[in-house]
Every structure is written in C-alpha cells, then in structure tokens.
Coordinates of C-alpha atoms in Angstrom, one line a residue:
M141 CA -64.7 -94.4 -18.7
K142 CA -61.9 -92.7 -20.6
S143 CA -61.3 -89.0 -20.2
C144 CA -62.1 -87.0 -23.3
L145 CA -59.5 -84.4 -22.3
K146 CA -56.2 -84.5 -24.3
G147 CA -52.8 -83.4 -22.9
R148 CA -52.2 -79.7 -23.8
P149 CA -48.8 -78.7 -25.0
G150 CA -46.8 -76.2 -22.8
F151 CA -43.3 -75.1 -21.7
T152 CA -41.4 -77.2 -19.2
L153 CA -39.7 -75.4 -16.4
V154 CA -36.3 -76.0 -18.0
E155 CA -37.5 -74.5 -21.3
L156 CA -38.9 -71.4 -19.6
L157 CA -35.6 -70.9 -17.8
V158 CA -33.7 -71.2 -21.0
V159 CA -35.9 -68.6 -22.7
I160 CA -35.5 -66.2 -19.7
A161 CA -31.7 -66.7 -19.9
I162 CA -31.7 -65.9 -23.6
I163 CA -33.7 -62.8 -23.1
G164 CA -31.3 -61.7 -20.3
V165 CA -28.3 -62.2 -22.6
L166 CA -30.0 -60.2 -25.4
V167 CA -30.9 -57.3 -23.0
G168 CA -27.3 -57.4 -21.7
L169 CA -26.0 -57.1 -25.3
L170 CA -28.5 -54.4 -26.4
L171 CA -28.4 -52.1 -23.3
P172 CA -24.9 -50.8 -23.9
A173 CA -25.8 -50.2 -27.5
V174 CA -28.9 -48.3 -26.5
Q175 CA -26.9 -46.2 -24.0
A176 CA -24.2 -45.6 -26.6
A177 CA -26.9 -44.4 -29.0
R178 CA -28.4 -42.1 -26.4
E179 CA -24.9 -40.6 -25.7
A180 CA -24.3 -40.2 -29.4
A181 CA -27.5 -38.2 -29.7
R182 CA -26.5 -36.1 -26.7
R183 CA -23.1 -35.5 -28.1
M184 CA -24.6 -34.4 -31.4
S185 CA -26.9 -32.0 -29.6
C186 CA -23.9 -30.7 -27.7
S187 CA -22.1 -30.1 -30.9
N188 CA -25.1 -28.4 -32.4
N189 CA -25.2 -26.0 -29.4
F190 CA -21.6 -25.1 -30.1
K191 CA -22.3 -24.5 -33.7
Q192 CA -25.1 -22.1 -32.7
I193 CA -22.6 -20.3 -30.5
G194 CA -20.1 -20.1 -33.4
L195 CA -22.8 -18.7 -35.6
G196 CA -23.7 -16.2 -33.0
L197 CA -20.1 -15.1 -32.6
H198 CA -19.8 -14.6 -36.4
N199 CA -23.0 -12.6 -36.5
Y200 CA -21.8 -10.5 -33.5
H201 CA -18.6 -9.8 -35.4
S202 CA -20.5 -8.9 -38.5
A203 CA -22.7 -6.5 -36.5
F204 CA -20.0 -4.8 -34.3
K205 CA -16.7 -5.6 -36.2
Q206 CA -15.3 -7.3 -33.2
L207 CA -15.9 -10.3 -30.9
P208 CA -17.8 -10.0 -27.7
K209 CA -15.5 -8.8 -25.0
Q210 CA -14.2 -11.3 -22.4
M211 CA -14.5 -9.2 -19.2
G212 CA -16.6 -6.4 -20.5
G213 CA -19.7 -4.6 -19.2
T214 CA -19.6 -1.3 -17.3
A215 CA -16.4 0.2 -15.8
Q216 CA -16.2 1.0 -12.1
G217 CA -17.6 4.4 -11.2
S218 CA -16.6 5.0 -7.6
R219 CA -15.5 2.7 -4.8
S220 CA -18.5 3.7 -2.7
S221 CA -21.1 2.5 -5.1
H222 CA -20.0 -0.7 -6.8
G223 CA -21.2 -3.0 -4.2
A224 CA -17.9 -4.5 -3.1
A225 CA -17.2 -5.7 0.4
G226 CA -17.7 -2.7 2.6
G227 CA -19.8 -0.8 0.1
A228 CA -23.4 -0.1 1.0
E229 CA -25.2 0.2 -2.3
P230 CA -25.6 -2.9 -4.6
Q231 CA -26.8 -1.1 -7.7
G232 CA -23.3 -0.1 -8.9
D233 CA -21.6 -1.6 -11.9
S234 CA -20.1 -4.8 -13.2
R235 CA -16.5 -3.4 -13.0
L236 CA -15.6 -4.9 -16.4
E237 CA -16.1 -8.5 -15.1
A238 CA -18.9 -9.7 -17.5
S239 CA -18.0 -12.7 -19.6
W240 CA -18.0 -13.0 -23.4
L241 CA -21.3 -14.9 -23.2
V242 CA -23.2 -11.9 -21.8
G243 CA -22.9 -9.8 -25.0
L244 CA -23.6 -12.9 -27.0
T245 CA -27.0 -13.6 -25.5
P246 CA -29.1 -11.7 -28.2
F247 CA -27.3 -13.7 -30.9
I248 CA -28.2 -17.1 -29.3
E249 CA -31.9 -16.6 -28.9
G250 CA -31.6 -14.7 -25.6
Q251 CA -33.0 -11.4 -26.6
A252 CA -35.5 -11.3 -23.7
L253 CA -32.7 -11.9 -21.2
W254 CA -30.5 -9.3 -22.9
E255 CA -33.2 -6.8 -22.4
Q256 CA -33.1 -7.4 -18.7
I257 CA -29.3 -7.2 -18.6
S258 CA -28.9 -4.1 -20.8
N259 CA -31.5 -2.0 -19.0
P260 CA -31.9 -0.9 -15.4
Y261 CA -33.1 -3.8 -13.2
E262 CA -35.4 -3.4 -10.2
A263 CA -34.5 -5.6 -7.2
T264 CA -36.1 -5.8 -3.8
G265 CA -34.1 -6.2 -0.6
N266 CA -33.9 -5.2 3.1
W267 CA -33.9 -1.5 2.1
G268 CA -36.9 -1.9 -0.2
T269 CA -36.8 -1.7 -4.0
T270 CA -33.6 -0.4 -5.7
T271 CA -32.7 0.0 -9.3
M272 CA -29.5 -1.7 -10.4
N273 CA -27.5 -0.2 -13.3
P274 CA -27.4 -1.8 -16.8
M275 CA -25.1 -4.8 -17.1
G276 CA -25.8 -5.7 -13.5
P277 CA -23.6 -5.7 -10.4
H278 CA -20.2 -7.3 -9.8
P279 CA -20.7 -11.0 -10.7
M280 CA -19.0 -12.2 -7.6
R281 CA -22.0 -11.1 -5.6
V282 CA -24.8 -12.5 -7.7
I283 CA -26.8 -14.4 -5.0
A284 CA -26.4 -12.8 -1.6
W285 CA -26.0 -9.1 -1.0
Q286 CA -25.4 -7.8 2.4
N287 CA -28.9 -6.5 2.5
G288 CA -30.7 -9.2 0.6
Y289 CA -30.7 -7.8 -3.0
F290 CA -30.8 -10.4 -5.8
Y291 CA -29.9 -10.0 -9.5
A292 CA -31.9 -12.7 -11.3
P293 CA -30.5 -12.5 -14.9
M294 CA -27.1 -13.9 -13.7
M295 CA -28.9 -17.0 -12.3
T296 CA -30.8 -17.7 -15.6
T297 CA -30.0 -21.0 -17.3
I298 CA -29.6 -20.6 -21.1
P299 CA -30.3 -23.9 -22.9
T300 CA -27.8 -23.1 -25.7
L301 CA -25.0 -22.9 -23.1
R302 CA -25.7 -26.4 -21.7
C303 CA -24.4 -29.7 -23.1
P304 CA -27.0 -32.5 -22.6
S305 CA -24.3 -34.9 -21.6
D306 CA -23.5 -32.9 -18.5
P307 CA -25.9 -33.6 -15.7
G308 CA -24.9 -30.7 -13.4
R309 CA -27.8 -28.5 -12.2
G310 CA -28.9 -26.3 -9.4
L311 CA -26.8 -24.6 -6.7
P312 CA -24.0 -23.6 -6.3
G313 CA -24.5 -23.2 -10.1
Q314 CA -25.5 -19.6 -10.8
G315 CA -26.4 -20.1 -14.4
R316 CA -24.2 -22.9 -15.7
T317 CA -22.2 -23.0 -18.9
N318 CA -20.4 -25.9 -20.7
Y319 CA -18.6 -23.6 -23.1
A320 CA -15.6 -21.3 -22.4
A321 CA -13.5 -18.8 -24.4
S322 CA -10.0 -19.8 -25.5
L323 CA -7.3 -17.7 -23.8
G324 CA -4.4 -19.4 -25.5
D325 CA -1.4 -21.4 -24.4
A326 CA -0.1 -19.1 -21.7
M327 CA -1.6 -17.7 -18.5
L328 CA 0.3 -14.6 -17.3
E329 CA -2.0 -11.5 -16.9
S330 CA -4.9 -13.5 -18.5
A331 CA -7.1 -13.0 -15.5
E332 CA -7.7 -9.3 -16.1
G333 CA -5.4 -8.2 -18.9
A334 CA -3.6 -4.9 -18.9
Y335 CA -6.5 -2.8 -17.6
D336 CA -8.2 -2.3 -14.2
S337 CA -11.9 -2.2 -13.4
F338 CA -11.9 1.5 -14.3
G339 CA -10.8 0.7 -17.9
D340 CA -7.3 2.3 -17.3
V341 CA -3.9 0.7 -17.4
K342 CA -3.3 -0.8 -14.1
I343 CA -1.5 1.4 -11.5
V344 CA 0.5 1.0 -8.4
G345 CA -0.3 3.9 -6.1
A346 CA -0.7 6.7 -8.6
N347 CA 1.7 5.3 -11.2
P348 CA 0.7 3.2 -14.3
I349 CA 2.3 -0.1 -14.6
T350 CA 4.0 0.7 -18.0
Y351 CA 5.2 -2.9 -18.6
M352 CA 1.7 -4.4 -18.2
P353 CA 0.7 -4.0 -21.9
E354 CA 4.0 -5.6 -22.9
R355 CA 3.4 -8.6 -20.7
V356 CA -0.1 -9.0 -22.0
R357 CA 1.1 -8.9 -25.7
A358 CA 3.7 -11.5 -24.9
S359 CA 1.6 -14.1 -23.1
C360 CA -2.1 -13.5 -23.9
R361 CA -1.9 -15.4 -27.2
G362 CA -5.5 -16.8 -27.6
M363 CA -8.5 -15.7 -29.5
F364 CA -9.7 -13.6 -26.5
I365 CA -7.8 -11.1 -24.3
P366 CA -9.5 -9.9 -21.2
R367 CA -10.9 -6.3 -21.4
E368 CA -9.6 -5.8 -25.0
D369 CA -11.5 -5.6 -28.3
M370 CA -10.5 -8.6 -30.5
Q371 CA -11.2 -9.0 -34.2
F372 CA -10.9 -11.8 -36.7
R373 CA -8.1 -9.8 -38.4
D374 CA -6.0 -10.4 -35.3
V375 CA -5.9 -14.1 -36.0
L376 CA -2.8 -14.4 -38.2
D377 CA -2.6 -18.2 -38.1
G378 CA -6.0 -18.5 -39.9
L379 CA -9.4 -19.0 -38.3
S380 CA -9.6 -22.6 -39.3
N381 CA -6.3 -23.3 -37.4
T382 CA -7.2 -21.4 -34.2
I383 CA -9.5 -22.5 -31.3
M384 CA -12.1 -19.9 -30.4
A385 CA -13.8 -21.7 -27.5
G386 CA -13.8 -25.1 -25.8
E387 CA -16.2 -27.3 -23.9
I388 CA -16.0 -27.6 -20.1
V389 CA -17.7 -29.8 -17.5
T390 CA -19.7 -28.2 -14.7
D391 CA -19.1 -29.4 -11.1
L392 CA -21.1 -32.2 -9.5
G393 CA -19.7 -31.9 -6.0
D394 CA -17.5 -35.0 -6.3
R395 CA -14.0 -33.5 -6.3
D396 CA -13.4 -34.2 -9.9
V397 CA -10.0 -33.0 -10.9
R398 CA -11.5 -31.2 -13.9
S399 CA -14.0 -29.1 -11.9
T400 CA -12.9 -28.6 -8.3
H401 CA -10.7 -25.6 -7.5
V402 CA -7.2 -26.6 -6.3
G403 CA -4.5 -23.9 -6.2
V404 CA -0.8 -23.6 -5.4
N405 CA 0.0 -21.9 -2.1
T406 CA 3.8 -22.0 -2.1
G407 CA 6.8 -22.8 -4.3
A408 CA 6.7 -23.3 -8.1
R409 CA 3.5 -22.3 -9.9
P410 CA 1.7 -23.6 -12.9
L411 CA 3.0 -20.6 -14.8
Q412 CA 6.4 -22.4 -14.7
N413 CA 5.1 -25.9 -14.6
P414 CA 1.4 -26.4 -15.7
N415 CA 1.6 -30.1 -14.6
I416 CA 2.4 -29.3 -11.0
C417 CA -1.1 -30.2 -9.6
D418 CA -1.0 -33.7 -11.0
A419 CA 0.6 -34.8 -7.7
G420 CA -2.7 -34.1 -6.0
R421 CA -4.6 -36.9 -7.7
D422 CA -5.8 -39.9 -5.8
P423 CA -3.5 -42.8 -6.9
E424 CA -6.4 -45.3 -6.7
R425 CA -9.0 -43.0 -8.3
P426 CA -7.0 -40.6 -10.6
Q427 CA -10.1 -38.8 -11.8
F428 CA -10.5 -37.3 -8.3
W429 CA -8.4 -35.3 -5.9
S430 CA -6.7 -37.1 -3.1
D431 CA -8.1 -36.7 0.4
T432 CA -4.5 -35.7 1.5
L433 CA -3.1 -33.1 -0.9
P434 CA 0.6 -32.3 -1.0
A435 CA 1.7 -29.4 1.2
N436 CA 2.0 -27.0 -1.7
L437 CA -1.6 -27.5 -2.9
T438 CA -4.8 -26.2 -1.3
E439 CA -8.4 -27.2 -2.2
S440 CA -11.0 -24.4 -1.9
T441 CA -13.7 -24.9 0.8
D442 CA -16.0 -22.4 -0.9
A443 CA -18.9 -24.3 -2.6
E444 CA -19.0 -21.7 -5.4
D445 CA -15.3 -22.1 -6.3
V446 CA -16.0 -24.8 -8.9
R447 CA -15.9 -24.9 -12.7
G448 CA -18.7 -23.9 -15.1
V449 CA -21.2 -22.6 -12.5
K450 CA -21.1 -18.8 -13.3
W451 CA -21.7 -18.1 -17.0
F452 CA -21.9 -14.3 -16.3
W453 CA -18.4 -14.0 -14.8
G454 CA -15.4 -13.4 -17.1
R455 CA -12.7 -14.8 -14.9
P456 CA -10.8 -17.7 -16.6
F457 CA -11.8 -20.2 -13.9
Y458 CA -15.5 -19.9 -14.8
T459 CA -15.7 -19.0 -18.5
G460 CA -12.2 -19.5 -19.9
M461 CA -10.0 -22.3 -21.1
Y462 CA -6.3 -22.7 -22.1
T463 CA -4.4 -25.1 -24.5
M464 CA -1.7 -26.1 -22.0
G465 CA -3.0 -29.2 -20.3
A466 CA -4.6 -31.7 -22.7
P467 CA -8.4 -32.1 -22.8
N468 CA -9.8 -33.6 -19.6
S469 CA -6.6 -33.2 -17.6
E470 CA -6.7 -31.6 -14.1
I471 CA -7.2 -27.9 -13.4
C472 CA -4.5 -26.1 -11.4
A473 CA -5.0 -22.5 -10.2
H474 CA -1.9 -20.3 -10.0
T475 CA -2.8 -19.3 -6.5
Q476 CA -5.5 -20.3 -3.9
H477 CA -8.0 -17.8 -5.4
D478 CA -10.5 -18.5 -8.1
T479 CA -10.1 -15.0 -9.5
Q480 CA -6.6 -15.8 -10.7
F481 CA -5.4 -17.5 -13.9
G482 CA -4.2 -21.1 -14.0
N483 CA -4.1 -24.2 -16.1
Y484 CA -7.7 -24.7 -17.0
P485 CA -8.0 -27.1 -19.8
P486 CA -11.3 -28.0 -21.6
S487 CA -13.2 -31.1 -20.5
S488 CA -16.4 -33.0 -21.2
R489 CA -18.6 -35.9 -20.1
H490 CA -18.1 -37.5 -23.5
Q491 CA -15.9 -40.5 -23.8
G492 CA -12.3 -39.8 -24.8
G493 CA -12.2 -36.1 -25.6
C494 CA -14.2 -32.9 -25.9
H495 CA -15.5 -30.4 -28.5
V496 CA -13.7 -27.2 -29.5
L497 CA -15.0 -24.4 -31.6
M498 CA -12.6 -23.2 -34.3
G499 CA -12.4 -19.6 -35.4
D500 CA -14.2 -20.3 -38.7
G501 CA -17.2 -21.7 -36.8
A502 CA -16.4 -25.4 -37.3
V503 CA -16.8 -27.7 -34.3
R504 CA -14.2 -30.5 -33.9
F505 CA -13.9 -33.3 -31.4
V506 CA -10.4 -33.3 -29.9
T507 CA -9.2 -36.5 -28.2
D508 CA -7.5 -36.6 -24.8
S509 CA -4.4 -38.1 -26.5
I510 CA -3.7 -35.1 -28.8
E511 CA 0.0 -34.3 -28.9
A512 CA 0.5 -31.7 -26.1
G513 CA 4.3 -31.3 -25.8
D514 CA 6.0 -31.3 -22.5
Q515 CA 3.6 -30.4 -19.8
S516 CA 6.3 -29.5 -17.3
Q517 CA 7.7 -26.7 -19.6
S518 CA 7.3 -23.0 -18.6
N519 CA 4.7 -20.8 -20.3
V520 CA 5.8 -18.2 -22.9
F521 CA 5.9 -14.8 -21.1
S522 CA 8.2 -11.9 -20.6
G523 CA 10.1 -10.4 -17.7
A524 CA 11.4 -13.6 -15.9
S525 CA 14.4 -15.9 -16.2
G526 CA 13.6 -19.4 -17.2
A527 CA 10.5 -18.5 -19.2
A528 CA 10.1 -19.3 -22.8
A529 CA 10.8 -16.0 -24.6
P530 CA 8.0 -14.0 -26.2
G531 CA 7.4 -15.1 -29.8
N532 CA 8.5 -18.7 -29.3
K533 CA 6.4 -21.5 -30.6
S534 CA 4.1 -23.2 -28.1
P535 CA 5.8 -25.6 -25.6
Y536 CA 2.7 -27.7 -25.7
G537 CA 2.9 -29.2 -29.2
L538 CA 0.0 -29.3 -31.6
W539 CA -2.5 -28.7 -28.8
G540 CA -0.8 -25.5 -27.7
A541 CA -0.3 -24.3 -31.3
L542 CA -4.1 -24.6 -31.9
G543 CA -4.7 -22.1 -29.1
T544 CA -2.4 -19.4 -30.4
R545 CA -3.7 -16.9 -32.9
G546 CA -0.5 -15.5 -34.3
S547 CA 2.6 -17.6 -33.5
R548 CA 2.9 -18.6 -37.2
E549 CA 3.2 -22.3 -36.4
V550 CA 2.5 -24.7 -39.3
I551 CA -0.3 -27.2 -38.3
D552 CA 0.1 -30.2 -40.6
K553 CA -1.7 -32.7 -38.4
D554 CA -5.4 -33.7 -38.4
I555 CA -7.0 -33.2 -35.0

C-alpha cells in the first residue's frame, strides 16, 4: 500500500547555514552604523547642552552686565573660621574659590539648587547641626570635614553640565562637569589672578605684590580672568572669534592623559614648554600615561586630583581650559599640585575633536588637527627672560588665537 504522505519542502542544513551567515554579515555591517547613529545623537545632545550654557551666559550678562565670575563667591573672613586645615568651624566661606558654573545655575534650570547655595545651609556632623554660610565652604573640603560635616549642593549632578558621550559617574566625582571656562593661551597667574582669598591684591608679609596686576594683564588673555569681573566689551577680537568655554572629559580611573593629574616637579615647566609632559606617554598606548614616568614628572596619588570631577571649584584643573595644547592632547600641571595652573586643553569622548562655545553663543566642533603652532614655545608673559613679550601674537597658531580676547590677530581660517 502506497503512503498518502507527500514529501514536505524544507531547508537543508547547508541552506540554513548560508542564511545564518548572511544574517551575521548584515548584522556586522549594520552594528557600526547603529553605534555611529547613537554617538551622533549623543554628540548632538552634548552640543545642545553647550548651547544652553551659552544662552545662560548671555542671559546672565544681560541681567548683571558681566559674565559669572570664575573664582567668585564669598571672600575669606578670618583664618579661624573658614574651615581650612587646622580650623575648627566648617561653616565659614568659599574664599573666592567658586567656579563660573555656580553663578550660572539659575540660568540653566538650576534655580532650586541656587536657592540652596545662595542661602545659609544646615548641615549635621559630629558637633550636631551647624549652619554654613551662603555660597558654601571652601570647595576643596566638599566631602569630608574633620568633624563629619557635609555640603550637599557641591555634590549635585546638573544634567546640563554633562555630555551624554562621557560615561564618567560617581566618586571621586563631586558633581561632574564636561564644560570648562576658557582662560586663554597663557597660564601665568591664571590659577588665582591678582587677588587673594580676601579680595585684596596679593601680599608678601604686609606688602602688596605691586607687579601682580601687571603680570595678570600680560598673560591672562582669555574670556575669563580669575576673581575679576569680565564683560563682553573686553573682547576686542570679536565674540564670534573668541572661545568662551570648551568641552572636557571626566576621569574614568584609567590614567588617560587627558584626565589624570601629572605635574612637573623639577626643571623646565609647561609655562616655558607646554609640551613637556608628552614624554610621559606610554609608547605602546599613547592615550595613557606610562607606568614609569620620567624623573621630572609626578603623577598624583590622590583619587580626587582628576579632571572634570568638581564643578563647584574654580581652579583651572577642574573647571578651566587653555588654548595651548591642541584638543585631546595631554594635560600637564605646572607643579605637582592640582591647585596650580598648567596646560589643560579641552577634550571629549567624540571621535576626532571636541566642542567649543564661542563668545557669540555658537557651538563649533574643533578637530584635533587644528593648526596649533609650536607646542614647545614659551607662553606670553612678563617679567622673565626667554618669554614671549606681552602683546605678542599667540605662539600656538590659529588655536591659540581663538583663545585670546584682545590680541588683534586676524582669523581667516575656518575651524
């Protein structure tokens, strides 16, 4: 008896394997495109955040006729109350150490946070509850006070200050930021400016350092000068030709040359040669520091001495950038200390460059290959032999010229 069942069509094993292989090839081709599309969306969001910051800066200037101060806040009252090492009370003042981002908070949808910062703040510690002064304590001591006091506003993450392409989060970040103020193409005196934490011209003993304002005028050539009121009228080169802020990466704990603190402990400094720390790169992995640094370089062992992790603090290492080293080049502190100036270029997790915010509010993407002059040339500053004299054009080409507000350099190239 014949079977009434007919043979049913189906895939052979070879055909199935061919189909799987084709699908695998298609996935391999499409996955990079999907990843690129996602990064493009993150990059667009990052640019939009920067535009919001630019709009906030212009609104701030319209309201107060000046830019938010880099290193502002409250001046030091007395040495026994500001909460420094050896001081007993943590409620003191910020000692003019607050960054430009602090005053900007109510203009970038941070009104509630600004209310906390600009009013007395109650904190609980080993001595019970104490009231901290408006503008908070010294930013260096944001987490751990000697007696357990804690100032929460400094630890707050502000979404507008974060680039979605940067995955950094958590400690040692104390409120991370991916955006930093432009301090120009020279570093001398750019850590504090001409004034001390009391708001007076710096002194030695009881005598004012009379040459300090002159040195600041000569070398602090960017949109922001620490502890000084800056206005758009100070930008003689034109707002559209001057960088106001730049993007920076936050540290991931991987010894990236763009985020880990390496300083010079002896010999020539980045003031004379901004490229001096390049010798500390790992030859096989140049994006990271070598395990064995040259004798003149020192890597900080403090977990907090890393880039982009303290949005509240106005020191250049944390919330500043310079137009000396090209975008995404290595950082190089003038000394071993994170409170000092140095060669701190902008950086990003985007491919091939980073965003900068121009004075007119426009956001531009600057490539790593922008013309940046001779990186071994001395900064422009006064009072030393071998330095580029005050008033000279930037030694760092087009990139350096974009960072100066009044050097009268003609910019005829598209960035």
